[in-house]
PDB file of C-alpha atoms in Angstrom:
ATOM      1  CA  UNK A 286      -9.329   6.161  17.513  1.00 53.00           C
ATOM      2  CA  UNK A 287      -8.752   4.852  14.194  1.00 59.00           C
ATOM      3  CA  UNK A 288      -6.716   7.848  12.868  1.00 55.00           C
ATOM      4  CA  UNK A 289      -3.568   8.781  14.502  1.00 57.00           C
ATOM      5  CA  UNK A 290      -0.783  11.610  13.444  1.00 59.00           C
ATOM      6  CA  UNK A 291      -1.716  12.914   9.789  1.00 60.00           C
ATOM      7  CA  UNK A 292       0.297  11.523   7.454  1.00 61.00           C
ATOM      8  CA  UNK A 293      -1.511  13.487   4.493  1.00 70.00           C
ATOM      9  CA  UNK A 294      -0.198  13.722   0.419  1.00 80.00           C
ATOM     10  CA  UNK A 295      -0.371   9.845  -0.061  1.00 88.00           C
ATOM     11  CA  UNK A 296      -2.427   8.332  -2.392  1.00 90.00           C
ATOM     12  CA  UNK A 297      -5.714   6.061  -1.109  1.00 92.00           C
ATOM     13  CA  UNK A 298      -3.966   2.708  -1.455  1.00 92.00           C
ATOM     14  CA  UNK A 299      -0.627   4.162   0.575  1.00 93.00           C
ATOM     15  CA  UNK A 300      -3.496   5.569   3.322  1.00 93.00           C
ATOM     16  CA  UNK A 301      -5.413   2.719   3.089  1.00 95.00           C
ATOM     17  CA  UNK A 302      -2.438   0.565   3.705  1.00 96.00           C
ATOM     18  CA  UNK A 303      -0.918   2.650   6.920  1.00 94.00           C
ATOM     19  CA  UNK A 304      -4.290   2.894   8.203  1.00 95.00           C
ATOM     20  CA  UNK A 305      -5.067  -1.236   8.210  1.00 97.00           C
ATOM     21  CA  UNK A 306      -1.798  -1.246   9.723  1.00 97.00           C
ATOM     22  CA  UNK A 307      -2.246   0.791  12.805  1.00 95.00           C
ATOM     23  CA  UNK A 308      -5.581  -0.373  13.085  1.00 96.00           C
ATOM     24  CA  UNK A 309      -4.283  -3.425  13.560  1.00 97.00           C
ATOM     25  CA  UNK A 310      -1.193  -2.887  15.553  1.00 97.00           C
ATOM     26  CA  UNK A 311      -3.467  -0.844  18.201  1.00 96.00           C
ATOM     27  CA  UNK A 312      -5.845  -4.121  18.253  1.00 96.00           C
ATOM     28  CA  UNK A 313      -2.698  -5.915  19.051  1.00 97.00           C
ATOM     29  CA  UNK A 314      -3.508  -8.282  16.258  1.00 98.00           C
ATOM     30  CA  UNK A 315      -0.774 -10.403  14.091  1.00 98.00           C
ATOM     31  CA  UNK A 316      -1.362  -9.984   9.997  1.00 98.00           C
ATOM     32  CA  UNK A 317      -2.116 -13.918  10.712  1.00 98.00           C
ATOM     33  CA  UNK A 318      -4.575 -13.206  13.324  1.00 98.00           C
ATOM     34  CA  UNK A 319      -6.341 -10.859  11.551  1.00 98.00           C
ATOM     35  CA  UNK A 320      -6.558 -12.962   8.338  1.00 98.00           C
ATOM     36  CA  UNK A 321      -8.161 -15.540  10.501  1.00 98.00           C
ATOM     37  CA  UNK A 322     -10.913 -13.706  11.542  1.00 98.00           C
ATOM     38  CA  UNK A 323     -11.501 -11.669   8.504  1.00 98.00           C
ATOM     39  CA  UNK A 324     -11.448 -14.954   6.395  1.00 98.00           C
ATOM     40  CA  UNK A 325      -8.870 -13.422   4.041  1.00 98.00           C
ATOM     41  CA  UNK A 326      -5.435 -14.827   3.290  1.00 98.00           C
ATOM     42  CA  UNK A 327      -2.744 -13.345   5.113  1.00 98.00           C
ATOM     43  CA  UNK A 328      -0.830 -12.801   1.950  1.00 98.00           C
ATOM     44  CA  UNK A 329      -3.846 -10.619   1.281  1.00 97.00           C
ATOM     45  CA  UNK A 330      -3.806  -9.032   4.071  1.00 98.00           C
ATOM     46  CA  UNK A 331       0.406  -8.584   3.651  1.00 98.00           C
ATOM     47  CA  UNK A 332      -0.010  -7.326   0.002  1.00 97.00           C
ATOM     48  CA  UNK A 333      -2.540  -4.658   0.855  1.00 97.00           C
ATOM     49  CA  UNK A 334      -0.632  -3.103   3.834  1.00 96.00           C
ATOM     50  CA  UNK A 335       2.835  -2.811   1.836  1.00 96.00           C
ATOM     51  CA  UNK A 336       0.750  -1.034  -0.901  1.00 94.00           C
ATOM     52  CA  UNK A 337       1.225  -4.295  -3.441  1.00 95.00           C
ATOM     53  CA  UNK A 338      -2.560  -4.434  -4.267  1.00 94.00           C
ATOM     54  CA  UNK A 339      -5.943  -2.360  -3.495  1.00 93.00           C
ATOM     55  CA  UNK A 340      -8.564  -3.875  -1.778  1.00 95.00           C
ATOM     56  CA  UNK A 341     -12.077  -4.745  -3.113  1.00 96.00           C
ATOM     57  CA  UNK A 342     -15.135  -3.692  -1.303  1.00 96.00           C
ATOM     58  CA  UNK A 343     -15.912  -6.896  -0.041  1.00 97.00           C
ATOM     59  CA  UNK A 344     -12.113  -7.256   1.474  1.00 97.00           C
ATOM     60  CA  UNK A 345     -12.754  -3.676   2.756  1.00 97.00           C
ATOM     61  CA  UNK A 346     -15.821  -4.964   4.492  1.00 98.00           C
ATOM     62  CA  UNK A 347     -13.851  -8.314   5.740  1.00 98.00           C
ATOM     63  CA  UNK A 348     -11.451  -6.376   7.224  1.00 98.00           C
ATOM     64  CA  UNK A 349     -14.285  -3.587   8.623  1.00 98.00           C
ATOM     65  CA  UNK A 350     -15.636  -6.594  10.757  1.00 98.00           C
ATOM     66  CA  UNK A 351     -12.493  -8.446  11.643  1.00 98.00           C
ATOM     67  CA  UNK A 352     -11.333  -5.054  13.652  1.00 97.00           C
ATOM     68  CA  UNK A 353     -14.889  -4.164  14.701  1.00 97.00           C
ATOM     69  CA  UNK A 354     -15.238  -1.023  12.891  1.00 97.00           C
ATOM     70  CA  UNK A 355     -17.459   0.323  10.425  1.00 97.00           C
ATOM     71  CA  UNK A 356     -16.561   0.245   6.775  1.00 97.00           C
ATOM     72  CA  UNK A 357     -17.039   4.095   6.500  1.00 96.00           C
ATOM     73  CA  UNK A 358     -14.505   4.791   9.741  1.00 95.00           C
ATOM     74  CA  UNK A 359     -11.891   2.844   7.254  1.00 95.00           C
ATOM     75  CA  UNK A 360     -12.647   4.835   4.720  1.00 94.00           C
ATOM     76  CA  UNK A 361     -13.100   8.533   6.303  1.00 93.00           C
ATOM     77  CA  UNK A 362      -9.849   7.617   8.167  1.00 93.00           C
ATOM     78  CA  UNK A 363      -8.145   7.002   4.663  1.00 92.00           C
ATOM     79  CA  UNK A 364      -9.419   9.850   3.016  1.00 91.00           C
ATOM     80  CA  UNK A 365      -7.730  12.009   6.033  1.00 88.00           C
ATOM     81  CA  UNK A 366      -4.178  11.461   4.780  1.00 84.00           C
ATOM     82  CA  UNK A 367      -4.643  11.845   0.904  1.00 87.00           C
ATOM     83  CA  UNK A 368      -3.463  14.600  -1.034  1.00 78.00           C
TER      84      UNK A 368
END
């Protein structure tokens, strides 16, 4: 699933950011690959998973589609590791 070992007492972007990682990682996708399909940069996509910048909604949702998950799973999965 989308959640792996709790990580817990991070804040949302530092959650958010592990979580788009191993998402991805477990898809076997490359930042580049994902930006592709998502239609997002990649430095976008770099900036958000070393916990530079916080996504919008809309990037949320990009990124929802691009690994074939809901927007909520994202979310929930986040919300699982934050103090």
């Amino acid at each position: 699933g989308i959640t792996k070992t709790p990580l817990y007492n991070l804040t949302a972007k530092e959650s958010f950011s592990k979580v788009l990682k191993d998402l991805r990682l477990s898809k076997n996708l490359s930042q580049e690959k994902l930006s592709e399909k998502a239609g997002l940069s990649m430095r976008t996509i770099s900036l958000i998973e070393c916990e530079k910048v916080q996504p919008t909604i809309s990037t949320i949702e990009a990124i929802a589609k691009a690994l074939e998950v809901k927007m909520s799973d994202l979310i929930i999965a986040t919300e699982k590791h934050v103090k």
